[in-house]
């Protein structure tokens, strides 16, 4: 009797009768194993992926053996299940991080914003994903045993071939050489700023230093950024904005950790209390996201975010999932009353260069172009917005106004295999533009190196006339000639990478393969550190900075 049951089960789970079962199993076992690294395999096969694979295997067997002839509903369920599995695996391959329960919960919690990024995600699929998806569809519809056997073997060989070719192509595409560029430079040393000017801090969304340095506006030639470096500790918007205002990176948390003392020491509060500044925030995204609504209204005297701007100007400016047409900033600036003749600190957060990369001057067909082309078009519009902001302050303020230009983080478009942001610590996501532009005098200052962790102290140092306080803040002033960065970085909501930048070296630790790379500040001249003692010393420095 037991033998009959075993024989029946073996027949039920046979290669010919359940080809999709074996395709699921093959894909789970081998889709991230082409680097021949046990560490990579273990990292990308965590609890969520393993649990989900078991679930789809059981459900596939159940649906397959309950299917009757011409059962289109059953077939549709199997196709949907297969598509969902490819999407889940594709997420890990496109964004180069392990899919966890926290990320899934985050996705569903913010589905109203993240759904718009689906097109960009699909666009990044490689040939391998499309071949695997189509091959699974074929097996669901295929009924002949001989066809199934031949197709499955052929399909596996095709998938393996494409995967090996992709790995070979990627490994040969990156030549890490130091390239020297002759660039124009602004002034790099700034001792102080006199007269308490207005500070207008414009933060671009998802723009790296390299992406901006090839452009120029009517007022600023951004090629001056080519010889500098300025880093943020985590390539994620809310965390980055928090760091800019407080000097705290909080790398051990994926959400903002708030307390009264931290907010009282924030830059806007300090400018208000110690230098009598009035503070405003204009943000074309929503602050009702990741706790920002509990932070920014408590440190700025007035906050105009997307919710407010849509109510006031929604009939004049278009919106998209993450933000608005950034030209709305000009209308918002007119609501800032300057009758008290006090200096102003205005933080302006732009949004158009956030995926799916909004372009107001393009037709609707523009959204179907590649993410990179949409991004480049939106960035050019942001330069126009920036010029409009500069023109506004030229014409409407008698006080000297210092424009501070930077970004919350950069954006990846396939570099190092990464896309969008959050999960890469290479320069395309962490090295952002930074400069000061004195609007009336036309002078430009840009530090040789700097970090957003030191921004608050640098700004206070530039304003302080008290020698004791100035000396305290001066320690972190990146406009000093002898400044050296010392920054620990980490990917958001993920352990995929950790990094250390110190003096003229940069280190990136890849958790998935337990590899520590040493490189120069351009991400070039890479070497893997194999000495156990040296590696441990650097890792101790990294972990001591994640607190």
Short mmCIF file of C-alpha atoms in Angstrom, two decimals:
data_model
loop_
_atom_site.label_atom_id
_atom_site.label_comp_id
_atom_site.label_asym_id
_atom_site.label_seq_id
_atom_site.Cartn_x
_atom_site.Cartn_y
_atom_site.Cartn_z
CA UNK A 1 0.00 0.00 0.00
CA UNK A 2 2.84 2.39 0.96
CA UNK A 3 4.67 1.56 -2.24
CA UNK A 4 1.56 2.34 -4.27
CA UNK A 5 1.22 5.73 -2.55
CA UNK A 6 4.90 6.49 -3.10
CA UNK A 7 4.60 5.47 -6.73
CA UNK A 8 1.51 7.66 -7.11
CA UNK A 9 3.32 10.65 -5.53
CA UNK A 10 6.37 10.15 -7.76
CA UNK A 11 4.12 10.04 -10.80
CA UNK A 12 2.31 13.15 -9.58
CA UNK A 13 5.65 14.95 -9.15
CA UNK A 14 7.19 13.62 -12.34
CA UNK A 15 9.39 15.79 -14.55
CA UNK A 16 6.98 15.49 -17.45
CA UNK A 17 3.75 16.14 -15.55
CA UNK A 18 5.00 19.06 -13.45
CA UNK A 19 7.58 20.94 -15.54
CA UNK A 20 6.77 24.29 -13.92
CA UNK A 21 7.56 22.84 -10.49
CA UNK A 22 11.07 22.02 -11.64
CA UNK A 23 11.46 25.37 -13.40
CA UNK A 24 10.57 27.18 -10.15
CA UNK A 25 13.05 24.97 -8.30
CA UNK A 26 15.78 25.54 -10.88
CA UNK A 27 15.27 29.29 -10.83
CA UNK A 28 15.37 29.44 -7.03
CA UNK A 29 18.57 27.41 -6.85
CA UNK A 30 20.53 29.04 -9.66
CA UNK A 31 19.32 32.54 -10.50
CA UNK A 32 21.98 34.25 -8.34
CA UNK A 33 24.66 31.57 -8.37
CA UNK A 34 26.50 32.52 -11.55
CA UNK A 35 29.16 34.39 -9.58
CA UNK A 36 30.10 31.07 -7.93
CA UNK A 37 29.96 32.76 -4.52
CA UNK A 38 28.32 31.05 -1.56
CA UNK A 39 27.98 34.44 0.13
CA UNK A 40 26.04 35.89 -2.80
CA UNK A 41 23.75 32.84 -2.90
CA UNK A 42 23.01 32.98 0.82
CA UNK A 43 22.38 36.72 0.76
CA UNK A 44 19.84 36.58 -2.05
CA UNK A 45 18.06 33.49 -0.68
CA UNK A 46 16.77 34.85 2.60
CA UNK A 47 13.67 33.97 4.58
CA UNK A 48 11.22 35.85 2.35
CA UNK A 49 12.43 34.37 -0.95
CA UNK A 50 12.62 30.84 0.50
CA UNK A 51 9.15 31.08 2.08
CA UNK A 52 7.65 32.51 -1.08
CA UNK A 53 9.27 29.79 -3.20
CA UNK A 54 7.83 27.03 -1.02
CA UNK A 55 4.42 28.70 -1.27
CA UNK A 56 4.49 28.90 -5.09
CA UNK A 57 5.78 25.32 -5.42
CA UNK A 58 2.89 23.94 -3.37
CA UNK A 59 0.34 26.16 -5.13
CA UNK A 60 1.70 25.26 -8.57
CA UNK A 61 1.35 21.52 -7.86
CA UNK A 62 -2.15 22.03 -6.54
CA UNK A 63 -3.30 24.14 -9.51
CA UNK A 64 -1.61 21.88 -12.07
CA UNK A 65 -3.24 18.70 -10.86
CA UNK A 66 -6.64 20.29 -10.30
CA UNK A 67 -6.65 21.68 -13.82
CA UNK A 68 -9.16 20.31 -16.27
CA UNK A 69 -9.11 20.59 -20.02
CA UNK A 70 -9.72 24.16 -21.24
CA UNK A 71 -9.71 25.45 -17.65
CA UNK A 72 -8.84 29.02 -18.45
CA UNK A 73 -9.30 30.34 -14.90
CA UNK A 74 -6.82 27.80 -13.53
CA UNK A 75 -4.35 28.60 -16.31
CA UNK A 76 -4.70 32.32 -15.62
CA UNK A 77 -3.89 31.77 -11.94
CA UNK A 78 -0.78 29.78 -12.85
CA UNK A 79 0.37 32.46 -15.29
CA UNK A 80 -0.21 35.17 -12.67
CA UNK A 81 1.72 33.16 -10.06
CA UNK A 82 4.65 32.70 -12.44
CA UNK A 83 4.66 36.40 -13.38
CA UNK A 84 4.65 37.40 -9.71
CA UNK A 85 7.58 35.09 -9.00
CA UNK A 86 9.62 36.59 -11.84
CA UNK A 87 8.79 40.11 -10.58
CA UNK A 88 9.96 39.21 -7.06
CA UNK A 89 13.22 37.75 -8.34
CA UNK A 90 13.58 40.62 -10.80
CA UNK A 91 13.40 43.11 -7.94
CA UNK A 92 16.50 41.58 -6.39
CA UNK A 93 18.37 41.60 -9.68
CA UNK A 94 17.41 45.13 -10.74
CA UNK A 95 17.97 46.81 -7.37
CA UNK A 96 20.84 44.56 -6.27
CA UNK A 97 19.54 43.93 -2.76
CA UNK A 98 17.83 41.12 -0.90
CA UNK A 99 14.05 41.36 -0.75
CA UNK A 100 12.94 41.39 2.89
CA UNK A 101 9.64 41.53 4.73
CA UNK A 102 10.43 45.14 5.73
CA UNK A 103 10.76 46.18 2.08
CA UNK A 104 7.50 44.41 1.14
CA UNK A 105 5.64 46.09 4.02
CA UNK A 106 7.14 49.42 2.99
CA UNK A 107 5.98 48.86 -0.60
CA UNK A 108 2.35 48.17 0.32
CA UNK A 109 2.31 50.99 2.88
CA UNK A 110 3.40 53.49 0.20
CA UNK A 111 1.78 51.84 -2.82
CA UNK A 112 0.12 55.12 -3.85
CA UNK A 113 3.59 56.56 -4.51
CA UNK A 114 5.57 53.53 -5.61
CA UNK A 115 3.18 52.21 -8.25
CA UNK A 116 4.43 54.89 -10.67
CA UNK A 117 7.93 53.39 -10.56
CA UNK A 118 6.74 50.06 -11.97
CA UNK A 119 7.38 51.08 -15.58
CA UNK A 120 10.97 52.06 -14.76
CA UNK A 121 11.43 48.74 -12.97
CA UNK A 122 10.18 46.73 -15.95
CA UNK A 123 12.31 48.80 -18.32
CA UNK A 124 15.43 47.68 -16.44
CA UNK A 125 14.78 44.00 -17.03
CA UNK A 126 17.50 42.26 -18.99
CA UNK A 127 16.97 39.74 -21.78
CA UNK A 128 17.27 36.93 -19.26
CA UNK A 129 14.15 38.00 -17.33
CA UNK A 130 12.05 38.22 -20.48
CA UNK A 131 13.28 34.84 -21.76
CA UNK A 132 12.51 33.18 -18.41
CA UNK A 133 9.06 34.79 -18.24
CA UNK A 134 8.18 33.72 -21.79
CA UNK A 135 9.54 30.23 -21.27
CA UNK A 136 7.35 29.75 -18.20
CA UNK A 137 4.31 30.90 -20.17
CA UNK A 138 5.15 28.36 -22.86
CA UNK A 139 5.37 25.50 -20.35
CA UNK A 140 2.01 26.41 -18.81
CA UNK A 141 0.34 26.10 -22.22
CA UNK A 142 2.42 23.15 -23.44
CA UNK A 143 0.73 19.74 -23.04
CA UNK A 144 2.86 17.27 -25.03
CA UNK A 145 5.35 15.34 -22.89
CA UNK A 146 8.04 15.21 -25.54
CA UNK A 147 7.70 18.93 -26.19
CA UNK A 148 7.91 19.65 -22.46
CA UNK A 149 11.09 17.60 -21.99
CA UNK A 150 12.90 19.10 -24.98
CA UNK A 151 11.69 22.63 -24.22
CA UNK A 152 12.69 22.47 -20.57
CA UNK A 153 16.20 21.28 -21.34
CA UNK A 154 16.61 23.83 -24.12
CA UNK A 155 15.21 26.59 -21.94
CA UNK A 156 17.57 25.85 -19.06
CA UNK A 157 20.55 25.88 -21.41
CA UNK A 158 19.35 29.17 -22.91
CA UNK A 159 18.89 30.78 -19.49
CA UNK A 160 22.35 29.62 -18.39
CA UNK A 161 23.94 30.92 -21.58
CA UNK A 162 22.31 34.34 -21.31
CA UNK A 163 23.24 34.59 -17.63
CA UNK A 164 26.88 33.70 -18.22
CA UNK A 165 27.05 36.14 -21.12
CA UNK A 166 25.52 38.92 -19.01
CA UNK A 167 28.02 38.33 -16.22
CA UNK A 168 30.90 38.32 -18.70
CA UNK A 169 29.66 41.51 -20.35
CA UNK A 170 29.31 43.33 -17.03
CA UNK A 171 32.75 42.22 -15.81
CA UNK A 172 34.38 43.45 -19.01
CA UNK A 173 32.42 46.71 -19.17
CA UNK A 174 34.01 48.26 -16.08
CA UNK A 175 37.59 49.42 -16.36
CA UNK A 176 38.44 51.23 -13.14
CA UNK A 177 40.91 53.83 -14.33
CA UNK A 178 41.58 57.24 -12.93
CA UNK A 179 40.74 59.90 -15.51
CA UNK A 180 42.15 63.39 -15.13
CA UNK A 181 39.98 66.30 -16.16
CA UNK A 182 40.95 69.93 -16.51
CA UNK A 183 38.05 71.84 -15.00
CA UNK A 184 37.23 75.38 -13.99
CA UNK A 185 37.18 75.86 -10.24
CA UNK A 186 35.42 78.15 -7.84
CA UNK A 187 37.01 79.34 -4.62
CA UNK A 188 37.55 76.47 -2.19
CA UNK A 189 38.39 78.30 1.05
CA UNK A 190 35.86 80.47 2.90
CA UNK A 191 36.59 81.81 6.39
CA UNK A 192 33.32 83.57 7.14
CA UNK A 193 30.20 85.17 5.71
CA UNK A 194 29.56 88.73 6.82
CA UNK A 195 26.36 90.71 7.10
CA UNK A 196 23.97 87.82 7.74
CA UNK A 197 22.85 87.21 4.15
CA UNK A 198 19.78 85.27 3.14
CA UNK A 199 20.52 81.58 2.67
CA UNK A 200 18.47 79.78 0.01
CA UNK A 201 19.29 76.10 0.14
CA UNK A 202 18.09 74.34 -3.03
CA UNK A 203 18.15 70.54 -2.79
CA UNK A 204 17.80 68.70 -6.07
CA UNK A 205 16.17 65.28 -5.97
CA UNK A 206 18.36 62.34 -6.98
CA UNK A 207 21.15 64.24 -8.76
CA UNK A 208 24.78 63.20 -8.46
CA UNK A 209 27.71 65.58 -8.83
CA UNK A 210 28.77 63.84 -12.04
CA UNK A 211 25.30 64.14 -13.58
CA UNK A 212 25.15 67.88 -12.94
CA UNK A 213 28.77 68.75 -13.79
CA UNK A 214 28.18 68.32 -17.54
CA UNK A 215 25.52 71.08 -17.55
CA UNK A 216 25.38 74.82 -17.06
CA UNK A 217 22.72 77.38 -16.28
CA UNK A 218 22.46 81.04 -17.19
CA UNK A 219 24.29 81.88 -13.97
CA UNK A 220 26.49 78.88 -13.05
CA UNK A 221 28.81 76.66 -15.07
CA UNK A 222 28.55 73.35 -13.22
CA UNK A 223 31.77 72.02 -14.73
CA UNK A 224 33.47 73.55 -11.67
CA UNK A 225 32.11 70.56 -9.73
CA UNK A 226 34.31 68.19 -11.71
CA UNK A 227 37.25 68.36 -9.34
CA UNK A 228 35.39 68.14 -6.02
CA UNK A 229 33.62 65.49 -3.92
CA UNK A 230 30.72 65.88 -1.52
CA UNK A 231 29.11 62.83 0.09
CA UNK A 232 25.85 61.99 1.85
CA UNK A 233 25.83 59.01 4.27
CA UNK A 234 22.68 57.24 3.07
CA UNK A 235 21.11 57.48 -0.42
CA UNK A 236 17.52 57.93 0.77
CA UNK A 237 15.50 61.15 0.75
CA UNK A 238 14.02 61.47 4.25
CA UNK A 239 17.19 60.25 5.92
CA UNK A 240 19.33 62.59 3.84
CA UNK A 241 17.18 65.67 4.54
CA UNK A 242 17.35 64.82 8.23
CA UNK A 243 21.16 64.66 8.08
CA UNK A 244 21.44 67.99 6.26
CA UNK A 245 19.45 69.73 8.99
CA UNK A 246 20.89 67.98 12.07
CA UNK A 247 24.33 66.60 11.20
CA UNK A 248 23.13 63.18 12.39
CA UNK A 249 23.12 60.24 9.97
CA UNK A 250 21.41 57.61 12.19
CA UNK A 251 22.68 54.80 9.99
CA UNK A 252 21.35 52.09 12.29
CA UNK A 253 17.74 53.15 11.59
CA UNK A 254 15.78 53.23 8.34
CA UNK A 255 13.29 55.75 9.84
CA UNK A 256 13.85 59.08 11.55
CA UNK A 257 14.49 58.84 15.29
CA UNK A 258 13.32 62.13 16.80
CA UNK A 259 13.74 63.82 20.17
CA UNK A 260 13.41 67.40 21.40
CA UNK A 261 17.11 67.97 22.00
CA UNK A 262 18.00 66.91 18.47
CA UNK A 263 15.40 69.26 16.99
CA UNK A 264 16.53 72.15 19.21
CA UNK A 265 20.07 71.71 17.89
CA UNK A 266 18.96 71.60 14.24
CA UNK A 267 20.27 74.20 11.82
CA UNK A 268 16.99 76.16 11.34
CA UNK A 269 16.45 76.44 15.12
CA UNK A 270 20.06 77.49 15.71
CA UNK A 271 19.87 80.12 12.95
CA UNK A 272 16.66 81.43 14.46
CA UNK A 273 17.88 81.57 18.08
CA UNK A 274 21.47 82.68 17.60
CA UNK A 275 21.29 84.82 14.47
CA UNK A 276 17.64 85.94 14.35
CA UNK A 277 16.88 84.23 11.03
CA UNK A 278 13.35 83.57 9.85
CA UNK A 279 13.06 80.03 8.48
CA UNK A 280 10.91 78.60 5.70
CA UNK A 281 10.69 75.27 3.92
CA UNK A 282 9.21 74.86 0.44
CA UNK A 283 9.03 71.20 -0.52
CA UNK A 284 7.28 70.00 -3.68
CA UNK A 285 6.99 66.49 -2.25
CA UNK A 286 4.80 65.54 0.71
CA UNK A 287 6.18 65.67 4.25
CA UNK A 288 3.53 63.10 5.29
CA UNK A 289 5.99 60.34 4.62
CA UNK A 290 8.34 58.41 6.93
CA UNK A 291 7.79 60.75 9.87
CA UNK A 292 8.91 63.96 8.14
CA UNK A 293 5.66 65.63 9.26
CA UNK A 294 6.83 65.24 12.89
CA UNK A 295 10.18 66.80 12.11
CA UNK A 296 10.13 69.69 9.65
CA UNK A 297 7.13 71.65 11.09
CA UNK A 298 8.94 71.57 14.44
CA UNK A 299 12.20 73.07 13.16
CA UNK A 300 10.94 75.53 10.51
CA UNK A 301 8.66 78.46 11.26
CA UNK A 302 6.67 77.82 8.06
CA UNK A 303 6.44 74.71 5.87
CA UNK A 304 4.86 74.64 2.40
CA UNK A 305 4.80 71.04 1.16
CA UNK A 306 3.03 69.33 -1.75
CA UNK A 307 -0.24 69.05 0.18
CA UNK A 308 -0.28 72.79 0.81
CA UNK A 309 0.99 73.74 -2.64
CA UNK A 310 -1.64 71.63 -4.42
CA UNK A 311 -4.41 73.37 -2.47
CA UNK A 312 -3.02 76.80 -3.27
CA UNK A 313 -1.73 76.36 -6.83
CA UNK A 314 -2.97 72.98 -8.03
CA UNK A 315 -4.95 74.54 -10.86
CA UNK A 316 -1.79 76.15 -12.24
CA UNK A 317 0.79 73.38 -11.89
CA UNK A 318 0.68 69.65 -12.61
CA UNK A 319 1.41 66.94 -10.05
CA UNK A 320 2.79 63.44 -10.31
CA UNK A 321 3.07 60.54 -7.86
CA UNK A 322 5.97 61.92 -5.81
CA UNK A 323 5.71 65.67 -6.30
CA UNK A 324 4.76 68.63 -8.45
CA UNK A 325 5.98 70.72 -11.34
CA UNK A 326 8.80 72.53 -9.53
CA UNK A 327 7.92 75.85 -11.17
CA UNK A 328 5.37 76.12 -8.33
CA UNK A 329 8.29 77.19 -6.11
CA UNK A 330 8.19 80.68 -7.67
CA UNK A 331 4.58 81.13 -6.61
CA UNK A 332 5.40 79.86 -3.11
CA UNK A 333 8.34 82.25 -2.74
CA UNK A 334 5.99 85.19 -3.23
CA UNK A 335 4.17 84.15 -0.05
CA UNK A 336 7.27 84.74 2.06
CA UNK A 337 6.79 88.10 3.73
CA UNK A 338 10.06 90.02 4.06
CA UNK A 339 8.64 93.16 5.75
CA UNK A 340 10.59 92.64 8.99
CA UNK A 341 13.90 92.99 7.14
CA UNK A 342 15.31 89.94 8.93
CA UNK A 343 17.65 87.47 7.22
CA UNK A 344 15.97 84.40 5.78
CA UNK A 345 16.90 80.74 5.65
CA UNK A 346 14.81 79.02 2.99
CA UNK A 347 15.10 75.30 2.25
CA UNK A 348 13.71 74.47 -1.20
CA UNK A 349 13.30 70.76 -1.93
CA UNK A 350 12.62 69.95 -5.59
CA UNK A 351 11.06 66.73 -6.89
CA UNK A 352 10.86 66.47 -10.70
CA UNK A 353 13.99 64.34 -10.97
CA UNK A 354 12.48 61.71 -8.69
CA UNK A 355 11.39 58.61 -10.61
CA UNK A 356 9.33 58.37 -12.77
CA UNK A 357 11.04 61.69 -13.71
CA UNK A 358 8.40 64.32 -14.36
CA UNK A 359 8.76 66.63 -17.37
CA UNK A 360 6.22 69.43 -17.66
CA UNK A 361 7.13 70.60 -21.17
CA UNK A 362 6.95 67.21 -22.85
CA UNK A 363 3.97 65.38 -24.34
CA UNK A 364 2.47 62.40 -22.55
CA UNK A 365 4.39 60.10 -24.90
CA UNK A 366 7.59 61.17 -23.17
CA UNK A 367 6.82 58.92 -20.20
CA UNK A 368 7.34 55.85 -22.38
CA UNK A 369 10.92 56.75 -23.24
CA UNK A 370 13.78 55.22 -21.29
CA UNK A 371 14.12 56.29 -17.64
CA UNK A 372 17.50 57.87 -18.39
CA UNK A 373 16.12 60.05 -21.21
CA UNK A 374 13.20 61.15 -19.02
CA UNK A 375 15.61 61.88 -16.20
CA UNK A 376 17.89 63.99 -18.39
CA UNK A 377 14.91 65.98 -19.67
CA UNK A 378 13.64 66.58 -16.13
CA UNK A 379 17.11 67.65 -14.95
CA UNK A 380 17.30 70.25 -17.71
CA UNK A 381 13.95 71.61 -16.51
CA UNK A 382 15.33 71.78 -12.97
CA UNK A 383 18.17 73.97 -14.23
CA UNK A 384 15.53 76.34 -15.62
CA UNK A 385 13.77 76.33 -12.24
CA UNK A 386 17.08 77.06 -10.51
CA UNK A 387 17.73 80.02 -12.81
CA UNK A 388 14.23 81.32 -12.04
CA UNK A 389 14.92 81.07 -8.30
CA UNK A 390 18.19 83.01 -8.69
CA UNK A 391 16.45 85.67 -10.81
CA UNK A 392 13.70 86.02 -8.21
CA UNK A 393 16.19 86.77 -5.41
CA UNK A 394 18.18 89.12 -7.65
CA UNK A 395 15.07 91.18 -8.26
CA UNK A 396 13.31 90.95 -4.91
CA UNK A 397 15.91 91.23 -2.15
CA UNK A 398 18.26 94.07 -1.25
CA UNK A 399 20.19 91.81 1.07
CA UNK A 400 22.99 89.60 -0.28
CA UNK A 401 21.56 86.14 -0.89
CA UNK A 402 23.67 83.00 -0.88
CA UNK A 403 22.30 80.16 -2.94
CA UNK A 404 23.38 76.78 -1.58
CA UNK A 405 22.97 74.06 -4.18
CA UNK A 406 23.14 70.35 -3.50
CA UNK A 407 21.04 67.14 -3.67
CA UNK A 408 19.55 64.62 -1.27
CA UNK A 409 21.35 61.75 -3.09
CA UNK A 410 22.29 60.64 -6.59
CA UNK A 411 20.65 58.15 -8.93
CA UNK A 412 21.84 54.92 -10.55
CA UNK A 413 21.17 53.96 -14.16
CA UNK A 414 22.87 50.58 -14.32
CA UNK A 415 26.24 51.55 -12.83
CA UNK A 416 27.55 48.67 -10.72
CA UNK A 417 24.34 46.83 -11.67
CA UNK A 418 22.20 49.23 -9.58
CA UNK A 419 19.13 51.26 -10.54
CA UNK A 420 17.28 54.19 -8.91
CA UNK A 421 18.71 54.71 -5.39
CA UNK A 422 18.93 53.29 -1.83
CA UNK A 423 21.13 50.23 -2.41
CA UNK A 424 24.46 51.45 -3.78
CA UNK A 425 27.23 53.42 -2.07
CA UNK A 426 29.20 54.12 -5.22
CA UNK A 427 29.56 57.75 -6.24
CA UNK A 428 26.59 57.83 -8.60
CA UNK A 429 24.32 57.66 -5.53
CA UNK A 430 26.40 59.23 -2.74
CA UNK A 431 28.63 61.92 -4.31
CA UNK A 432 26.35 64.95 -4.75
CA UNK A 433 26.93 68.48 -6.07
CA UNK A 434 27.66 71.23 -3.56
CA UNK A 435 28.41 74.92 -4.05
CA UNK A 436 27.66 78.37 -2.70
CA UNK A 437 26.64 81.04 -5.20
CA UNK A 438 26.57 84.64 -3.96
CA UNK A 439 23.76 86.02 -6.07
CA UNK A 440 24.67 89.74 -5.99
CA UNK A 441 28.45 89.41 -6.34
CA UNK A 442 28.42 86.31 -8.58
CA UNK A 443 31.13 84.59 -6.53
CA UNK A 444 31.12 80.79 -6.40
CA UNK A 445 32.60 78.72 -3.58
CA UNK A 446 32.87 74.97 -3.60
CA UNK A 447 34.81 72.83 -1.14
CA UNK A 448 37.33 70.32 -2.43
CA UNK A 449 35.66 67.71 -0.24
CA UNK A 450 32.77 67.72 2.18
CA UNK A 451 29.90 65.75 3.70
CA UNK A 452 26.31 66.58 4.64
CA UNK A 453 27.11 65.43 8.20
CA UNK A 454 29.36 68.51 8.51
CA UNK A 455 27.01 70.94 6.77
CA UNK A 456 25.28 72.29 9.89
CA UNK A 457 28.55 73.00 11.71
CA UNK A 458 30.10 74.56 8.60
CA UNK A 459 27.21 76.99 8.18
CA UNK A 460 27.29 78.01 11.85
CA UNK A 461 31.05 78.43 11.64
CA UNK A 462 30.72 80.80 8.69
CA UNK A 463 28.28 83.00 10.64
CA UNK A 464 29.76 82.92 14.14
CA UNK A 465 31.73 85.96 15.32
CA UNK A 466 32.31 84.55 18.78
CA UNK A 467 35.83 83.11 18.61
CA UNK A 468 35.15 80.26 21.07
CA UNK A 469 32.02 79.09 19.28
CA UNK A 470 33.66 79.60 15.90
CA UNK A 471 36.60 77.45 16.93
CA UNK A 472 34.21 74.70 18.03
CA UNK A 473 32.33 74.68 14.72
CA UNK A 474 35.53 75.18 12.72
CA UNK A 475 36.60 71.59 13.40
CA UNK A 476 33.95 70.38 10.95
CA UNK A 477 34.17 73.26 8.47
CA UNK A 478 34.74 71.75 5.02
CA UNK A 479 35.79 75.13 3.65
CA UNK A 480 39.06 74.90 5.64
CA UNK A 481 42.13 74.22 3.52
CA UNK A 482 43.17 71.25 5.70
CA UNK A 483 39.73 69.61 5.94
CA UNK A 484 39.64 65.83 5.54
CA UNK A 485 36.42 63.82 5.36
CA UNK A 486 35.71 61.00 7.77
CA UNK A 487 32.36 59.48 6.88
CA UNK A 488 30.67 56.12 7.34
CA UNK A 489 27.94 55.25 4.80
CA UNK A 490 25.28 52.56 4.64
CA UNK A 491 22.53 51.47 2.25
CA UNK A 492 18.96 52.19 3.31
CA UNK A 493 16.83 49.40 4.82
CA UNK A 494 19.41 46.90 3.62
CA UNK A 495 22.73 45.40 4.66
CA UNK A 496 23.97 45.01 1.09
CA UNK A 497 26.76 47.63 1.37
CA UNK A 498 28.62 49.63 4.01
CA UNK A 499 31.35 52.16 3.34
CA UNK A 500 34.06 54.35 4.85
CA UNK A 501 35.54 57.50 3.33
CA UNK A 502 38.68 58.81 5.00
CA UNK A 503 41.40 61.15 3.71
CA UNK A 504 42.10 60.06 0.12
CA UNK A 505 40.63 56.54 0.30
CA UNK A 506 37.23 55.00 0.05
CA UNK A 507 36.22 51.52 1.21
CA UNK A 508 33.05 49.64 0.28
CA UNK A 509 32.10 46.40 2.00
CA UNK A 510 29.80 44.07 0.02
CA UNK A 511 27.89 42.07 2.63
CA UNK A 512 26.53 39.64 0.06
CA UNK A 513 29.98 38.28 -0.79
CA UNK A 514 31.98 39.32 2.30
CA UNK A 515 34.30 41.45 0.16
CA UNK A 516 35.98 44.72 1.21
CA UNK A 517 37.15 46.92 -1.65
CA UNK A 518 39.63 49.77 -1.35
CA UNK A 519 39.49 52.49 -4.01
CA UNK A 520 40.29 56.13 -4.63
CA UNK A 521 37.70 58.90 -4.24
CA UNK A 522 36.67 58.52 -7.89
CA UNK A 523 35.70 54.87 -7.25
CA UNK A 524 38.72 53.86 -9.33
CA UNK A 525 41.87 51.78 -8.75
CA UNK A 526 39.95 49.11 -6.85
CA UNK A 527 41.62 46.39 -4.85
CA UNK A 528 40.11 43.68 -2.70
CA UNK A 529 41.53 43.65 0.84
CA UNK A 530 42.44 40.09 1.72
CA UNK A 531 44.67 40.68 4.78
CA UNK A 532 42.46 39.57 7.67
CA UNK A 533 43.87 42.04 10.21
CA UNK A 534 43.64 45.04 7.87
CA UNK A 535 40.13 44.07 6.86
CA UNK A 536 39.00 43.69 10.48
CA UNK A 537 40.49 47.07 11.44
CA UNK A 538 38.58 48.85 8.66
CA UNK A 539 35.37 46.94 9.42
CA UNK A 540 35.65 47.99 13.08
CA UNK A 541 35.83 51.62 11.93
CA UNK A 542 32.76 51.14 9.78
CA UNK A 543 30.68 49.44 12.47
CA UNK A 544 31.70 52.00 15.08
CA UNK A 545 30.18 54.68 12.83
CA UNK A 546 26.87 52.84 12.51
CA UNK A 547 25.21 53.75 15.78
#
